[in-house]
Tab-separated table of C-alpha atoms in Angstrom:
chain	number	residue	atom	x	y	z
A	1	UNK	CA	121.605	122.741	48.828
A	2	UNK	CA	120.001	119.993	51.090
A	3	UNK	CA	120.037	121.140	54.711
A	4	UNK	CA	120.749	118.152	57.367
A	5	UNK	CA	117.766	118.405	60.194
A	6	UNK	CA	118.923	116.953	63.165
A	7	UNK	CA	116.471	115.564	64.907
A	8	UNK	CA	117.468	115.073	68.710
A	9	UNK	CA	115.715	112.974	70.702
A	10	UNK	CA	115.617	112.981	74.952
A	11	UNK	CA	114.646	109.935	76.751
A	12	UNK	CA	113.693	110.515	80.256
A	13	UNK	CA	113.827	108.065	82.446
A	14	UNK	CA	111.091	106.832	84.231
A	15	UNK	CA	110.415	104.159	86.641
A	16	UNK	CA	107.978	101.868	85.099
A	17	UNK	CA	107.112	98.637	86.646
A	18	UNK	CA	104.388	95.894	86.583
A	19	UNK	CA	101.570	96.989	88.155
A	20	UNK	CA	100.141	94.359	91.432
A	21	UNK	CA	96.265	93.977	91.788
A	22	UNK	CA	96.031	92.196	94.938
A	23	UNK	CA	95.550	94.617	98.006
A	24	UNK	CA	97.115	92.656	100.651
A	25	UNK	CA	95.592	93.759	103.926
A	26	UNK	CA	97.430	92.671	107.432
A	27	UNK	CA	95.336	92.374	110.482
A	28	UNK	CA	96.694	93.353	114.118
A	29	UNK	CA	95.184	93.278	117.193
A	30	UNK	CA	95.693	95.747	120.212
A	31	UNK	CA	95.759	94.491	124.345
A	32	UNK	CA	92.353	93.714	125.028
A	33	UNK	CA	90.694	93.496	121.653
A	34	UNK	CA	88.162	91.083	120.912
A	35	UNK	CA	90.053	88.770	118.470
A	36	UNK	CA	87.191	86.607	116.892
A	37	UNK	CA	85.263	89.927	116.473
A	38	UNK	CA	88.812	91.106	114.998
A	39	UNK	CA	88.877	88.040	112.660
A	40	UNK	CA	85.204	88.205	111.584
A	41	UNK	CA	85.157	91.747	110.397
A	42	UNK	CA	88.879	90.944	108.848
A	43	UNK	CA	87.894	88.372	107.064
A	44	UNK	CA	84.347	90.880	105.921
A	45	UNK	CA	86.876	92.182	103.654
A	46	UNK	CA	86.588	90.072	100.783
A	47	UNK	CA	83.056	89.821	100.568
A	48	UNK	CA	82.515	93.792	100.677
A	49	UNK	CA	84.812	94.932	98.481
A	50	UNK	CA	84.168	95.457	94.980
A	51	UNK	CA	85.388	93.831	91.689
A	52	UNK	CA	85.059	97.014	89.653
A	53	UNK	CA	88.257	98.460	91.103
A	54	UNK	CA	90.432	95.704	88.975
A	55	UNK	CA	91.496	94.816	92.405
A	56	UNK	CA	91.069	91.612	94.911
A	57	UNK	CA	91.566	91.980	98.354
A	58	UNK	CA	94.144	89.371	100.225
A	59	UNK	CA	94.422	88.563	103.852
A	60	UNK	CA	97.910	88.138	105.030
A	61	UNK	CA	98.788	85.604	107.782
A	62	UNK	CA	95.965	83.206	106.542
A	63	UNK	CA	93.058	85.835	107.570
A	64	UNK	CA	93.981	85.497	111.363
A	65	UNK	CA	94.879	88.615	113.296
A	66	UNK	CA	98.296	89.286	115.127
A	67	UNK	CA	98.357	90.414	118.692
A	68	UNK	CA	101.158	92.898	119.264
A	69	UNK	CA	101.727	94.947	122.411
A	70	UNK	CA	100.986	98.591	122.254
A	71	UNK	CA	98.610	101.323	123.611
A	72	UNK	CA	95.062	100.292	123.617
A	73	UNK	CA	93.551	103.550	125.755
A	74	UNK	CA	93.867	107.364	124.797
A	75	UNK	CA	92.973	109.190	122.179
A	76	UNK	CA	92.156	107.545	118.551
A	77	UNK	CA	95.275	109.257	117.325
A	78	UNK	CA	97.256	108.012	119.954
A	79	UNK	CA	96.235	104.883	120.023
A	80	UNK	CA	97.075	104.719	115.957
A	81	UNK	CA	100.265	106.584	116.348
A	82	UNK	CA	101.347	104.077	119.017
A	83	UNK	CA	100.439	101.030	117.168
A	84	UNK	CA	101.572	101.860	113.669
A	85	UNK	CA	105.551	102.717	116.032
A	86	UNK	CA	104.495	99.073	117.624
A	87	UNK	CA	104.343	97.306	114.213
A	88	UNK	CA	107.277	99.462	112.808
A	89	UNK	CA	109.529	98.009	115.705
A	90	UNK	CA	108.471	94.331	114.751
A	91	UNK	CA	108.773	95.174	111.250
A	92	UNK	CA	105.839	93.264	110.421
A	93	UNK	CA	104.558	95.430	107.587
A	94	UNK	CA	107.279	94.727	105.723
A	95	UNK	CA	107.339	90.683	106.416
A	96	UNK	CA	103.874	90.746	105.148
A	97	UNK	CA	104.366	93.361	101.884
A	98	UNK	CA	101.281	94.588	103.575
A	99	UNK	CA	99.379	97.253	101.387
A	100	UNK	CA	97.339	98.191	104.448
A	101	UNK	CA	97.192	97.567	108.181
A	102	UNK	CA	94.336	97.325	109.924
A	103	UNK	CA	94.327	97.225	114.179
A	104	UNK	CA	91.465	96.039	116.294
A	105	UNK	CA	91.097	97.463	119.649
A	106	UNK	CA	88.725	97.909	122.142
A	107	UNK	CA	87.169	101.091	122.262
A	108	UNK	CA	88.045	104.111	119.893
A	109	UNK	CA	87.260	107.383	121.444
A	110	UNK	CA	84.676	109.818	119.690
A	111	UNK	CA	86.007	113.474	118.753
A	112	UNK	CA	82.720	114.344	119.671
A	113	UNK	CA	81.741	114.417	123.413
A	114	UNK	CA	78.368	112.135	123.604
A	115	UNK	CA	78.745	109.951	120.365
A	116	UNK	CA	80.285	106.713	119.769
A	117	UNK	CA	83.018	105.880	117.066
A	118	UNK	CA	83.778	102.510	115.674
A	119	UNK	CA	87.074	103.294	114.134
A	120	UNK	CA	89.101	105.284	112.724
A	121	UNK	CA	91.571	106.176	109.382
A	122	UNK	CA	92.875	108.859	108.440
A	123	UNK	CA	93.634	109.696	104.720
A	124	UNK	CA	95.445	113.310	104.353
A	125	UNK	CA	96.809	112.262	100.557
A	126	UNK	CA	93.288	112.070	98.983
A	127	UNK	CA	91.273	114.589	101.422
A	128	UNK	CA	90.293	118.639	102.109
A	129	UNK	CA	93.068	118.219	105.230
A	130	UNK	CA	95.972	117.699	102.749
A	131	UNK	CA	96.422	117.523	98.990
A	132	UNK	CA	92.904	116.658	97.819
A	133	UNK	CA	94.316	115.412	94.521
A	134	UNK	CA	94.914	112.188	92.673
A	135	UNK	CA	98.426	112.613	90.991
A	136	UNK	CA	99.157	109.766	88.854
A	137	UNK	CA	102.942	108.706	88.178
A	138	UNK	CA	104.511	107.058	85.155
A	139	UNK	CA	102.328	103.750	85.814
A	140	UNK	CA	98.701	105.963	86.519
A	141	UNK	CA	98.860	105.223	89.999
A	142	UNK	CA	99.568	107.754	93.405
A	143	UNK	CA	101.845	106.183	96.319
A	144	UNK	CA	102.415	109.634	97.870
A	145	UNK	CA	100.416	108.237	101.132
A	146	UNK	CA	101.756	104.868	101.202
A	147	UNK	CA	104.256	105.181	104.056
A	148	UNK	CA	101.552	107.539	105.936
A	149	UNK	CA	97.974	106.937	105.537
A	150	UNK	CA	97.958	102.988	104.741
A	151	UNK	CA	96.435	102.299	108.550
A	152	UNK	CA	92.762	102.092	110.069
A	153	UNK	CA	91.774	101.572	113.742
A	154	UNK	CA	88.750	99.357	114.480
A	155	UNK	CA	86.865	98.730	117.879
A	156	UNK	CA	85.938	95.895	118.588
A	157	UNK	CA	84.438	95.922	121.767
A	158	UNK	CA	81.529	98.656	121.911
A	159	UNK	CA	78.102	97.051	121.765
A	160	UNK	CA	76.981	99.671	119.702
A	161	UNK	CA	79.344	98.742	116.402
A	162	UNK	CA	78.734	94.813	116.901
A	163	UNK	CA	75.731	94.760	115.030
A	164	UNK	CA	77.383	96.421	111.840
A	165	UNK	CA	79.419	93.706	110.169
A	166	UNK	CA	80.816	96.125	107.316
A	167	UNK	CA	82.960	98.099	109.987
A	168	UNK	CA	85.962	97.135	108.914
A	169	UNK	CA	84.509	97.460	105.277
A	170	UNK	CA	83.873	101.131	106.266
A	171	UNK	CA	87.378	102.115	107.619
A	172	UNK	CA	88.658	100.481	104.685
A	173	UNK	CA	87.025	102.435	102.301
A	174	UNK	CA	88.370	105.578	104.040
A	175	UNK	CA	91.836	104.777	103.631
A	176	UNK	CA	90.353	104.475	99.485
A	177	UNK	CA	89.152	108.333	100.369
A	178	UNK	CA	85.513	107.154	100.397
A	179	UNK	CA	83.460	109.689	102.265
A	180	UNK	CA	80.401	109.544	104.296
A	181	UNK	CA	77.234	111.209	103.783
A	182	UNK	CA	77.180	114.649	102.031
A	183	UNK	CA	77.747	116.504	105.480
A	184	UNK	CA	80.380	118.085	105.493
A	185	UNK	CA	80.295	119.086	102.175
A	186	UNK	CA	83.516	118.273	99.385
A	187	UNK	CA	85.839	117.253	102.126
A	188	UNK	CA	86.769	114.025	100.096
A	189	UNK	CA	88.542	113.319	96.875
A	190	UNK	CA	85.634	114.168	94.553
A	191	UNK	CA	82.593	115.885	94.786
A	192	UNK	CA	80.294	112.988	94.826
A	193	UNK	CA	82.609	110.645	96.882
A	194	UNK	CA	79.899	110.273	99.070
A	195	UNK	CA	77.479	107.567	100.516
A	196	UNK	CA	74.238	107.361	100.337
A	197	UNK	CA	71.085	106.986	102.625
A	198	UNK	CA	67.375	107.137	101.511
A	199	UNK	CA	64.528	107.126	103.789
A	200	UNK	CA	60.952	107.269	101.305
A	201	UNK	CA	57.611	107.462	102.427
A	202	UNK	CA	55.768	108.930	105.847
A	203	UNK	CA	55.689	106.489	107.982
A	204	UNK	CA	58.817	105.623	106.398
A	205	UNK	CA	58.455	102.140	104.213
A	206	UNK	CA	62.039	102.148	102.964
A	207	UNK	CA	64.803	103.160	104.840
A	208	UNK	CA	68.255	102.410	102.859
A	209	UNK	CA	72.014	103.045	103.145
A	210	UNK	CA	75.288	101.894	101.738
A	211	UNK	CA	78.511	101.341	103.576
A	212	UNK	CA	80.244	104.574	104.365
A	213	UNK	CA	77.072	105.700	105.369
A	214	UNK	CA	77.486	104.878	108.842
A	215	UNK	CA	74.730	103.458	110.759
A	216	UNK	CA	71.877	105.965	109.675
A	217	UNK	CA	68.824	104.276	112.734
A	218	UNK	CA	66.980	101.290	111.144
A	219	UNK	CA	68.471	101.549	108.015
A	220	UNK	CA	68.887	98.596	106.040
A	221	UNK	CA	72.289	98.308	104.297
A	222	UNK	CA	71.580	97.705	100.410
A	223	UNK	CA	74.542	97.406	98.126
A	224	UNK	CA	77.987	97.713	99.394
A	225	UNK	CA	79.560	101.540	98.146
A	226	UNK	CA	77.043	104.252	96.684
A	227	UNK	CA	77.182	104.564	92.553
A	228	UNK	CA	74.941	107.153	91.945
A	229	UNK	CA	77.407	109.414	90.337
A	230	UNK	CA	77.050	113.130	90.581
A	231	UNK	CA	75.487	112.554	93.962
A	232	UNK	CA	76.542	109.577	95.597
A	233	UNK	CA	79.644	107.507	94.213
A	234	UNK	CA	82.451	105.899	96.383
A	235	UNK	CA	82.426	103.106	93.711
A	236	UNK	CA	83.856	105.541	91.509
A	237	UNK	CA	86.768	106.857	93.937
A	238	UNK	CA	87.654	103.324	94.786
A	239	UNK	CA	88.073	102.798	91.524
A	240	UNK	CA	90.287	105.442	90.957
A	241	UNK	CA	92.164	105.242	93.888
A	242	UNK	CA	92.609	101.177	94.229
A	243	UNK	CA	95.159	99.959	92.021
A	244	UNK	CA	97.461	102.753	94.311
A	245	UNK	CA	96.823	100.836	97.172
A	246	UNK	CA	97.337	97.658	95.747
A	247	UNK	CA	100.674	99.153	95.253
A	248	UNK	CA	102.053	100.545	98.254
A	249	UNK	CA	104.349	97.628	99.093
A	250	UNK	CA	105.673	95.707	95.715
A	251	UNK	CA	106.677	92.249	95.325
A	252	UNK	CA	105.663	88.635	97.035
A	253	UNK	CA	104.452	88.668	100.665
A	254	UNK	CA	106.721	86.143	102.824
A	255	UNK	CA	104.976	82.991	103.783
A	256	UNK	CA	103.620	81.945	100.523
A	257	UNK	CA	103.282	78.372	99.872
A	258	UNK	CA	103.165	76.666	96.448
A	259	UNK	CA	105.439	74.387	95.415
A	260	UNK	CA	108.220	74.741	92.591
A	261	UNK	CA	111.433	73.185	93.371
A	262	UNK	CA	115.001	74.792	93.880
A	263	UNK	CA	114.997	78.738	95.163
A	264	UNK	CA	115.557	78.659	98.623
A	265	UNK	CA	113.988	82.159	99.230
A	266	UNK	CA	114.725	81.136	103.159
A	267	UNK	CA	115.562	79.107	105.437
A	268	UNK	CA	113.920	77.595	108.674
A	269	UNK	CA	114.103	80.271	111.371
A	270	UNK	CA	112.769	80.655	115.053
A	271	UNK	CA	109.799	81.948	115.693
A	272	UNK	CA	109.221	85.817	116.429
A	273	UNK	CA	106.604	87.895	118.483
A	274	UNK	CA	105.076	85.211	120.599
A	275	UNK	CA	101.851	86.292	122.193
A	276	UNK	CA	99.051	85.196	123.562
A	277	UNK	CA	95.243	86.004	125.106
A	278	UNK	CA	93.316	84.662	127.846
A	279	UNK	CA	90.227	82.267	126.867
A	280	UNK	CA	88.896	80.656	129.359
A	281	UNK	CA	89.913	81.101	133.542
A	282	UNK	CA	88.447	77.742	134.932
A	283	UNK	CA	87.506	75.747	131.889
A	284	UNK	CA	87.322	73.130	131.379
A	285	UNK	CA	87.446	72.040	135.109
A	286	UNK	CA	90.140	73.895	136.658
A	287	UNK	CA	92.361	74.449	133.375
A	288	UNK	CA	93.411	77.897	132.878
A	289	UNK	CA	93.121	78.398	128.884
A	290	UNK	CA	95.177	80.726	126.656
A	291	UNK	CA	95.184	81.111	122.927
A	292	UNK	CA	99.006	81.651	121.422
A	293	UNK	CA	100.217	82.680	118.524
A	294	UNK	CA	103.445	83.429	116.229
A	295	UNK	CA	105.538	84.774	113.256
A	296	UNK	CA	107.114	82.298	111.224
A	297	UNK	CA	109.894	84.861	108.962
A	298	UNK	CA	109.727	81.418	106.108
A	299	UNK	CA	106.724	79.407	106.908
A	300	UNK	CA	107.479	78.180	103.342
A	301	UNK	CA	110.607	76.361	105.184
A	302	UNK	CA	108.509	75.172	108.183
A	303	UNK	CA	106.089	72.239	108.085
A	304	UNK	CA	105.255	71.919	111.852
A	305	UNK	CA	106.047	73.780	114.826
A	306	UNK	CA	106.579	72.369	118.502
A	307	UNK	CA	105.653	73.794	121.557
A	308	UNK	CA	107.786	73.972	124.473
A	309	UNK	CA	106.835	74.601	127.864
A	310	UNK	CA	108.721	76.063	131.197
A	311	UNK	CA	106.616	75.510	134.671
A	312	UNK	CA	106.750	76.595	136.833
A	313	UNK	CA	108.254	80.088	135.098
A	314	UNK	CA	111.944	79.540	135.223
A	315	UNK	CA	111.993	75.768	135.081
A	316	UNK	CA	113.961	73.737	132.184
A	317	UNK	CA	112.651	74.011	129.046
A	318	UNK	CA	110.507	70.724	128.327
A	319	UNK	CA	108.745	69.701	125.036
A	320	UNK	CA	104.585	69.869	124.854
A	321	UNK	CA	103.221	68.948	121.340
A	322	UNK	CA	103.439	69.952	117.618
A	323	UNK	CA	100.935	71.612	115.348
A	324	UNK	CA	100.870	72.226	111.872
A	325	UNK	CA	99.803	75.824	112.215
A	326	UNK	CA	101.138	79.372	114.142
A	327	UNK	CA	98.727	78.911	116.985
A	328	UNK	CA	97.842	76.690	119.796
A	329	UNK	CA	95.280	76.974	122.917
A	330	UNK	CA	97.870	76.159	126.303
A	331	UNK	CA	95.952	74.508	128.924
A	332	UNK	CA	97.357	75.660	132.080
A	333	UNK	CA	96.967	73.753	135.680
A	334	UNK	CA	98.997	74.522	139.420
A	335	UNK	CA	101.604	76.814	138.378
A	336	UNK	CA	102.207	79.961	135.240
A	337	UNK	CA	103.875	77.942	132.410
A	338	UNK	CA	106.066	79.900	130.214
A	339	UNK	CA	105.794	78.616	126.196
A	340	UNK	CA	108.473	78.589	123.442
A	341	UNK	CA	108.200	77.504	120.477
A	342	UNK	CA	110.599	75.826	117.449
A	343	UNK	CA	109.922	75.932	113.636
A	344	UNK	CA	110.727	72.471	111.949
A	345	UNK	CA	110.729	70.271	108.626
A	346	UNK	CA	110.828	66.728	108.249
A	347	UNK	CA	114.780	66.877	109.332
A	348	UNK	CA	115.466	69.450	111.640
A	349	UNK	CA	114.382	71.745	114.124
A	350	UNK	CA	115.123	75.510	115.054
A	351	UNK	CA	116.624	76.919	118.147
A	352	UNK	CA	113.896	77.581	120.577
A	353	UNK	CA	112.403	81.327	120.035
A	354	UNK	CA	113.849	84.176	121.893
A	355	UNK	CA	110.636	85.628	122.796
A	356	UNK	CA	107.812	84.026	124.762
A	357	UNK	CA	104.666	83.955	126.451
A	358	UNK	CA	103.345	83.643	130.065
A	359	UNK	CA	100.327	81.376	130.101
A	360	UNK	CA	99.634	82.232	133.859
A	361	UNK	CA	97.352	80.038	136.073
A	362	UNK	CA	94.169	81.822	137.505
A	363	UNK	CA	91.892	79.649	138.812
C-alpha cells in the first residue's frame, strides 16, 4: 500500500528589495556657522571615506550646505535635538532621500568641563548605550536607527578643530559606530572597532594616528580608518555597518538632472526656505553683501531662477537678475532690501516664493 506524503510548504513573506550603495549625505548649517568651513569639511567626505564598504558617498544639494534656522547655543544635545525638529518641520530630509544629515554650527559644548569638542553623533543602535548588535533583515542590512541616529553635529568655528580637516570624516564614522581609541574599553559595536595611534621611539620619531583617533598632539594622520583587526579596525565596522546606511531612505533623491524624455516627475514650483548670511558689511565701497540661498522641490523643472527685490522692506516687488543656480550674493546700498525669488524654464515663470530674506543695510 503506497502511502501519499504530503509535503506542505509555508512561504513567508518577506520584504526584499534592491539594495542602494550610494550614502547620500545632506549638509545643514546652524545661525552663525562658518559656511565655507561647513562646505570644505562636507565636501572632505568623499575623499575620506573608504571603497571597501561597497559604498560611495553622495552630496545632496550639489555639495553646498543649507542654512536653516534653529538653536545654535546650549548643550550638544540640544542643539541636535533642536535642529534635527528644525529640518523635520522643512521636511528637507525627505526632499533630499538623505541617508544622513550632517549640521555645522559654531561651537559644540564639551561634556567635560576644560576640554574642547568638535562635534558630535550619537549612535545608540550599534553602541554599549543601546542594543550593541548588528541585526541583519531579509536583505543583510539593519535600519533599526535610521529614523534616530542618522545625524552628526559639527563646529565649525573653534580654532582648535580648524586644523583637522577629517572632522566631519570623524563624526561620520560615528554614526557607522566607529569608535575612538581603546579608552573606554568595548563601548562600540565590536571589540576592535577602535582607532589607532602609535607614538615609537624616545624622543619620539614617529608619532601616527588614524581618523577616529581624535587629535592625539603632533600626530600625523596616516591612513584614513584603523585595519589592524583584533586591535584596531573601524574599516571592518564600516564595512559591516555601511550598506545600512546607504539604506535608510530608499529611492531617487529630488533634484536629479539627466535627461530622458517624457515622466514629468514634477513640475516647476516656487522656491522654499529662503535664507541668507552676512559676507561682507562695507565691501566693496559701501555695499552691504549677503550670500542667499534656496530649495528648488524640482530643480529638474527649473533652468534659471530670478531674483526679486523689495526696498526699502515693504516696497513693490521689483525684478533684480537671474542665475542659473540656488544662490546669489545681494549687494545691498541706502535701505534693507527684502529678496524673493521665482523658479523658471524657457516658457514660464513661478509665483514669487512665499518665504524670504532680509538683506539689511549696515554700513
Amino acid at each position: 500500500m503506497r502511502k501519499l506524503i504530503l509535503v506542505i510548504v509555508y512561504f513567508l513573506s518577506v520584504s526584499v528589495y534592491a539594495l542602494e550603495t550610494e550614502i547620500t549625505v545632506l549638509g545643514v548649517t546652524l545661525p552663525g556657522a562658518n559656511i565655507n568651513q561647513a562646505n570644505t569639511y562636507l565636501n572632505s567626505l568623499i575623499s575620506y571615506w573608504p571603497t571597501s564598504t561597497g559604498t560611495t558617498v553622495k552630496l545632496a544639494n550639489g555639495g553646498v550646505t543649507i542654512p536653516i534656522a534653529s538653536t545654535p547655543s546650549g548643550s550638544a544635545d540640544v542643539q541636535l535635538s533642536a535642529a534635527k525638529t528644525a529640518e523635520q518641520n522643512l521636511g528637507l530630509r525627505n526632499l533630499y532621500q538623505a541617508d544622513v544629515i550632517l549640521f555645522f554650527t559654531t561651537i559644540v559644548p564639551a561634556p567635560i568641563p576644560n576640554r574642547i569638542a568638535c562635534g558630535y553623533a550619537p549612535q545608540y543602535n550599534w553602541t554599549a548605550a543601546g542594543a550593541k548588535k548588528f541585526v541583519p533583515d531579509a536583505n543583510g542590512i539593519d535600519r533599526a536607527g535610521s529614523e534616530l541616529w542618522y545625524a552628526g553635529l559639527i563646529a565649525t568655528t573653534e580654532t582648535a578643530c580648524n586644523p583637522y580637516p577629517e572632522t566631519a570624516a570623524h563624526e561620520f564614522g560615528h554614526l557607522f559606530a566607529a569608535g575612538h581609541l581603546k579608552p573606554p574599553a568595548n563601548i562600540y559595536l565590536f571589540p576592535d572597532s577602535h582607532a589607532m595611534h602609535i607614538s615609537i621611539g624616545y624622543p619620539v620619531y614617529a608619532n601616527y594616528r588614524t581618523i577616529m583617533a581624535g587629535g592625539p598632539q603632533g600626530a600625523t594622520l596616516t591612513g584614513n580608518f584603523s585595519s589592524v583587526s583584533g586591535a584596531w579596525d573601524n574599516l571592518n565596522t564600516l564595512n559591516t555597518t555601511a550598506l545600512s546606511v546607504a539604506n535608510y531612505r530608499t529611492g531617487s533623491s529630488s533634484g536629479g538632472g539627466g535627461g530622458g524624455g517624457g515622466g514629468g516627475e514634477c513640475t516647476l514650483q516656487a522656491p522654499t526656505v529662503i535664507a541668507g548670511s552676512l559676507v561682507n558689511q562695507c565691501l566693496p565701497q559701501l555695499n552691504t553683501e549677503h550670500s542667499v540661498t534656496w530649495l528648488d522641490a524640482c530643480p529638474s523643472a527649473s533652468t534659471k531662477y530670478e531674483v526679486w527685490y523689495s526696498q526699502p522692506d515693504g516696497a513693490d516687488d521689483v525684478k533684480g537678475w537671474e542665475t542659473t543656480s540656488a544662490s546669489t550674493p545681494v549687494f545691498v546700498i541706502g535701505a534693507d532690501s527684502r529678496i524673493r525669488i521665482k523658479s523658471c524654464n524657457n516658457v514660464q515663470c513661478s509665483s514669487l516664493s512665499a518665504m524670504s530674506y532680509l538683506a539689511y543695510y549696515d554700513c
